[in-house]
Amino acid sequence: MVNHQDLANYCADYLNVDQFKDYCPNGLQIEGCQEITNIISGVSANLALIEQAIDEKADALFVHHGFFWKNEDTKITGIKRNRIAQLLANNINLFAYHLPLDAHTKVGNNIQLAQKLAIQSPTPIGDTLVWQGDIDMSLAQFGQVVESATQRKPLILGDSNKQLKRIAWCTGGAQSYIDHAINVDADIFLTGEVSEQIPAIAKENDIAFISAGHHATERYGVQALCQHLSEKFDLKHQFIDIDNQV
Ligand SMILES: [Zn+2]
């Protein structure tokens, strides 16, 4: 059992929250009950996940995508009202960690995805959010690795026989960071999403590209964080995956 403020303080320290300029507040976004013993993790704080947390009698819900994004309407109306009302009515704390959870070197989305894909020597590229590492297989073979790890068919751009040695990647919607991959001479860039201009950019730079799903690539950080917290504070933890094709 742990007090919700103590848990927020621990996570702020563990995830180096102060070091990030982010698009949302990182930490305890919605205050619920004081004492926490049962936590649920998930990718995004949508109503389906909140309803499952209620069914599981969770004291806290941990997500990668929470509320209160910059540029979003600040009024608490419509679906935002419904989500927040359900959390408040059921005394569930909502903890959200965005960029600090992408970047963390143990439980972060990028390092966790690297482990799922057996990427060797994973390391961040300078002070960017993009990582690089080593693999040794063809694009077709690596596509299979990605598909079986994520249980989802990725979009693959490039010659399937191309031999891959250096990979750069960034979980989520990071397709515009392909330049960082090109700058380190990566053979392939992998991220969650894709945009219309990417096939031509990839082809003209002779770099393969995989879009493996925004949701699919960001399932692992929040699970690893909550696994760590459950061991540290003796909490019950369960990850709930709300299916998302994007
Ligand atoms: Zn994301």
PDB file of N, CA, C and O in Angstrom, residues 1-36:
ATOM      1  N   MET A   1       0.845  -1.206   0.000  1.00  0.00           N
ATOM      2  CA  MET A   1       0.000   0.000   0.000  1.00  0.00           C
ATOM      3  C   MET A   1       0.877   1.252   0.000  1.00  0.00           C
ATOM      4  O   MET A   1       1.926   1.275   0.649  1.00  0.00           O
ATOM      5  N   VAL A   2       0.450   2.267  -0.746  1.00  0.00           N
ATOM      6  CA  VAL A   2       1.222   3.515  -0.784  1.00  0.00           C
ATOM      7  C   VAL A   2       0.260   4.689  -0.908  1.00  0.00           C
ATOM      8  O   VAL A   2      -0.792   4.566  -1.549  1.00  0.00           O
ATOM      9  N   ASN A   3       0.627   5.793  -0.280  1.00  0.00           N
ATOM     10  CA  ASN A   3      -0.174   7.015  -0.368  1.00  0.00           C
ATOM     11  C   ASN A   3      -0.042   7.611  -1.778  1.00  0.00           C
ATOM     12  O   ASN A   3       1.045   7.578  -2.361  1.00  0.00           O
ATOM     13  N   HIS A   4      -1.119   8.180  -2.310  1.00  0.00           N
ATOM     14  CA  HIS A   4      -1.076   8.632  -3.709  1.00  0.00           C
ATOM     15  C   HIS A   4      -0.052   9.743  -3.949  1.00  0.00           C
ATOM     16  O   HIS A   4       0.577   9.785  -5.001  1.00  0.00           O
ATOM     17  N   GLN A   5       0.132  10.620  -2.943  1.00  0.00           N
ATOM     18  CA  GLN A   5       1.112  11.692  -3.128  1.00  0.00           C
ATOM     19  C   GLN A   5       2.544  11.149  -3.064  1.00  0.00           C
ATOM     20  O   GLN A   5       3.416  11.582  -3.827  1.00  0.00           O
ATOM     21  N   ASP A   6       2.758  10.168  -2.198  1.00  0.00           N
ATOM     22  CA  ASP A   6       4.084   9.534  -2.139  1.00  0.00           C
ATOM     23  C   ASP A   6       4.406   8.832  -3.460  1.00  0.00           C
ATOM     24  O   ASP A   6       5.542   8.857  -3.939  1.00  0.00           O
ATOM     25  N   LEU A   7       3.375   8.209  -4.031  1.00  0.00           N
ATOM     26  CA  LEU A   7       3.576   7.518  -5.311  1.00  0.00           C
ATOM     27  C   LEU A   7       3.889   8.529  -6.423  1.00  0.00           C
ATOM     28  O   LEU A   7       4.776   8.303  -7.253  1.00  0.00           O
ATOM     29  N   ALA A   8       3.175   9.648  -6.414  1.00  0.00           N
ATOM     30  CA  ALA A   8       3.433  10.702  -7.411  1.00  0.00           C
ATOM     31  C   ALA A   8       4.859  11.240  -7.265  1.00  0.00           C
ATOM     32  O   ALA A   8       5.561  11.451  -8.267  1.00  0.00           O
ATOM     33  N   ASN A   9       5.290  11.446  -6.012  1.00  0.00           N
ATOM     34  CA  ASN A   9       6.646  11.954  -5.770  1.00  0.00           C
ATOM     35  C   ASN A   9       7.703  10.951  -6.231  1.00  0.00           C
ATOM     36  O   ASN A   9       8.705  11.320  -6.839  1.00  0.00           O
ATOM     37  N   TYR A  10       7.451   9.682  -5.934  1.00  0.00           N
ATOM     38  CA  TYR A  10       8.408   8.641  -6.341  1.00  0.00           C
ATOM     39  C   TYR A  10       8.539   8.610  -7.865  1.00  0.00           C
ATOM     40  O   TYR A  10       9.648   8.578  -8.409  1.00  0.00           O
ATOM     41  N   CYS A  11       7.393   8.643  -8.555  1.00  0.00           N
ATOM     42  CA  CYS A  11       7.420   8.567 -10.027  1.00  0.00           C
ATOM     43  C   CYS A  11       8.083   9.808 -10.635  1.00  0.00           C
ATOM     44  O   CYS A  11       8.812   9.708 -11.622  1.00  0.00           O
ATOM     45  N   ALA A  12       7.829  10.978 -10.048  1.00  0.00           N
ATOM     46  CA  ALA A  12       8.435  12.216 -10.569  1.00  0.00           C
ATOM     47  C   ALA A  12       9.952  12.107 -10.520  1.00  0.00           C
ATOM     48  O   ALA A  12      10.655  12.502 -11.458  1.00  0.00           O
ATOM     49  N   ASP A  13      10.445  11.536  -9.440  1.00  0.00           N
ATOM     50  CA  ASP A  13      11.878  11.362  -9.270  1.00  0.00           C
ATOM     51  C   ASP A  13      12.413  10.261 -10.194  1.00  0.00           C
ATOM     52  O   ASP A  13      13.386  10.457 -10.932  1.00  0.00           O
ATOM     53  N   TYR A  14      11.740   9.112 -10.194  1.00  0.00           N
ATOM     54  CA  TYR A  14      12.201   7.949 -10.962  1.00  0.00           C
ATOM     55  C   TYR A  14      12.224   8.245 -12.466  1.00  0.00           C
ATOM     56  O   TYR A  14      13.117   7.808 -13.185  1.00  0.00           O
ATOM     57  N   LEU A  15      11.222   9.003 -12.938  1.00  0.00           N
ATOM     58  CA  LEU A  15      11.105   9.290 -14.377  1.00  0.00           C
ATOM     59  C   LEU A  15      11.732  10.634 -14.768  1.00  0.00           C
ATOM     60  O   LEU A  15      11.606  11.048 -15.923  1.00  0.00           O
ATOM     61  N   ASN A  16      12.379  11.307 -13.824  1.00  0.00           N
ATOM     62  CA  ASN A  16      13.034  12.602 -14.112  1.00  0.00           C
ATOM     63  C   ASN A  16      12.076  13.596 -14.771  1.00  0.00           C
ATOM     64  O   ASN A  16      12.432  14.280 -15.743  1.00  0.00           O
ATOM     65  N   VAL A  17      10.866  13.672 -14.235  1.00  0.00           N
ATOM     66  CA  VAL A  17       9.808  14.471 -14.867  1.00  0.00           C
ATOM     67  C   VAL A  17      10.220  15.930 -15.064  1.00  0.00           C
ATOM     68  O   VAL A  17       9.890  16.541 -16.087  1.00  0.00           O
ATOM     69  N   ASP A  18      10.975  16.490 -14.116  1.00  0.00           N
ATOM     70  CA  ASP A  18      11.366  17.906 -14.192  1.00  0.00           C
ATOM     71  C   ASP A  18      12.222  18.235 -15.409  1.00  0.00           C
ATOM     72  O   ASP A  18      12.326  19.388 -15.799  1.00  0.00           O
ATOM     73  N   GLN A  19      12.853  17.233 -15.985  1.00  0.00           N
ATOM     74  CA  GLN A  19      13.776  17.491 -17.095  1.00  0.00           C
ATOM     75  C   GLN A  19      13.075  17.616 -18.446  1.00  0.00           C
ATOM     76  O   GLN A  19      13.738  17.814 -19.466  1.00  0.00           O
ATOM     77  N   PHE A  20      11.742  17.482 -18.467  1.00  0.00           N
ATOM     78  CA  PHE A  20      11.035  17.470 -19.756  1.00  0.00           C
ATOM     79  C   PHE A  20      10.121  18.667 -19.919  1.00  0.00           C
ATOM     80  O   PHE A  20       9.418  19.064 -18.986  1.00  0.00           O
ATOM     81  N   LYS A  21      10.152  19.255 -21.128  1.00  0.00           N
ATOM     82  CA  LYS A  21       9.133  20.226 -21.529  1.00  0.00           C
ATOM     83  C   LYS A  21       8.138  19.433 -22.349  1.00  0.00           C
ATOM     84  O   LYS A  21       8.453  18.956 -23.428  1.00  0.00           O
ATOM     85  N   ASP A  22       6.938  19.281 -21.827  1.00  0.00           N
ATOM     86  CA  ASP A  22       6.001  18.361 -22.477  1.00  0.00           C
ATOM     87  C   ASP A  22       4.726  19.089 -22.897  1.00  0.00           C
ATOM     88  O   ASP A  22       4.533  20.266 -22.591  1.00  0.00           O
ATOM     89  N   TYR A  23       3.851  18.364 -23.589  1.00  0.00           N
ATOM     90  CA  TYR A  23       2.588  18.917 -24.089  1.00  0.00           C
ATOM     91  C   TYR A  23       1.443  18.683 -23.111  1.00  0.00           C
ATOM     92  O   TYR A  23       0.292  18.962 -23.413  1.00  0.00           O
ATOM     93  N   CYS A  24       1.747  18.107 -21.957  1.00  0.00           N
ATOM     94  CA  CYS A  24       0.719  17.786 -20.970  1.00  0.00           C
ATOM     95  C   CYS A  24       1.379  17.705 -19.599  1.00  0.00           C
ATOM     96  O   CYS A  24       2.596  17.548 -19.511  1.00  0.00           O
ATOM     97  N   PRO A  25       0.593  17.827 -18.527  1.00  0.00           N
ATOM     98  CA  PRO A  25       1.175  17.636 -17.199  1.00  0.00           C
ATOM     99  C   PRO A  25       1.519  16.158 -16.970  1.00  0.00           C
ATOM    100  O   PRO A  25       0.724  15.285 -17.320  1.00  0.00           O
ATOM    101  N   ASN A  26       2.699  15.906 -16.411  1.00  0.00           N
ATOM    102  CA  ASN A  26       3.113  14.538 -16.090  1.00  0.00           C
ATOM    103  C   ASN A  26       2.974  14.317 -14.592  1.00  0.00           C
ATOM    104  O   ASN A  26       3.528  15.072 -13.801  1.00  0.00           O
ATOM    105  N   GLY A  27       2.243  13.270 -14.209  1.00  0.00           N
ATOM    106  CA  GLY A  27       2.082  12.975 -12.795  1.00  0.00           C
ATOM    107  C   GLY A  27       0.629  12.687 -12.470  1.00  0.00           C
ATOM    108  O   GLY A  27      -0.123  12.171 -13.302  1.00  0.00           O
ATOM    109  N   LEU A  28       0.238  13.031 -11.235  1.00  0.00           N
ATOM    110  CA  LEU A  28      -1.133  12.791 -10.790  1.00  0.00           C
ATOM    111  C   LEU A  28      -2.040  13.853 -11.427  1.00  0.00           C
ATOM    112  O   LEU A  28      -2.021  15.007 -11.036  1.00  0.00           O
ATOM    113  N   GLN A  29      -2.821  13.468 -12.426  1.00  0.00           N
ATOM    114  CA  GLN A  29      -3.687  14.417 -13.154  1.00  0.00           C
ATOM    115  C   GLN A  29      -5.060  14.545 -12.512  1.00  0.00           C
ATOM    116  O   GLN A  29      -5.675  15.605 -12.551  1.00  0.00           O
ATOM    117  N   ILE A  30      -5.583  13.454 -11.985  1.00  0.00           N
ATOM    118  CA  ILE A  30      -6.880  13.455 -11.307  1.00  0.00           C
ATOM    119  C   ILE A  30      -6.684  12.772  -9.959  1.00  0.00           C
ATOM    120  O   ILE A  30      -6.218  11.634  -9.909  1.00  0.00           O
ATOM    121  N   GLU A  31      -7.051  13.485  -8.893  1.00  0.00           N
ATOM    122  CA  GLU A  31      -6.830  12.940  -7.557  1.00  0.00           C
ATOM    123  C   GLU A  31      -7.999  12.045  -7.146  1.00  0.00           C
ATOM    124  O   GLU A  31      -9.158  12.434  -7.260  1.00  0.00           O
ATOM    125  N   GLY A  32      -7.655  10.843  -6.675  1.00  0.00           N
ATOM    126  CA  GLY A  32      -8.673   9.916  -6.185  1.00  0.00           C
ATOM    127  C   GLY A  32      -8.419   9.564  -4.737  1.00  0.00           C
ATOM    128  O   GLY A  32      -8.027  10.428  -3.949  1.00  0.00           O
ATOM    129  N   CYS A  33      -8.598   8.290  -4.384  1.00  0.00           N
ATOM    130  CA  CYS A  33      -8.443   7.858  -2.990  1.00  0.00           C
ATOM    131  C   CYS A  33      -6.996   8.035  -2.526  1.00  0.00           C
ATOM    132  O   CYS A  33      -6.080   8.115  -3.336  1.00  0.00           O
ATOM    133  N   GLN A  34      -6.820   8.083  -1.179  1.00  0.00           N
ATOM    134  CA  GLN A  34      -5.487   8.348  -0.600  1.00  0.00           C
ATOM    135  C   GLN A  34      -4.555   7.141  -0.695  1.00  0.00           C
ATOM    136  O   GLN A  34      -3.404   7.274  -1.070  1.00  0.00           O
ATOM    137  N   GLU A  35      -5.064   5.986  -0.308  1.00  0.00           N
ATOM    138  CA  GLU A  35      -4.203   4.802  -0.201  1.00  0.00           C
ATOM    139  C   GLU A  35      -4.394   3.899  -1.415  1.00  0.00           C
ATOM    140  O   GLU A  35      -5.522   3.565  -1.776  1.00  0.00           O
ATOM    141  N   ILE A  36      -3.289   3.493  -2.008  1.00  0.00           N
ATOM    142  CA  ILE A  36      -3.332   2.727  -3.255  1.00  0.00           C
ATOM    143  C   ILE A  36      -2.769   1.326  -3.047  1.00  0.00           C
ATOM    144  O   ILE A  36      -1.645   1.171  -2.561  1.00  0.00           O
TER     145      ILE A  36
END
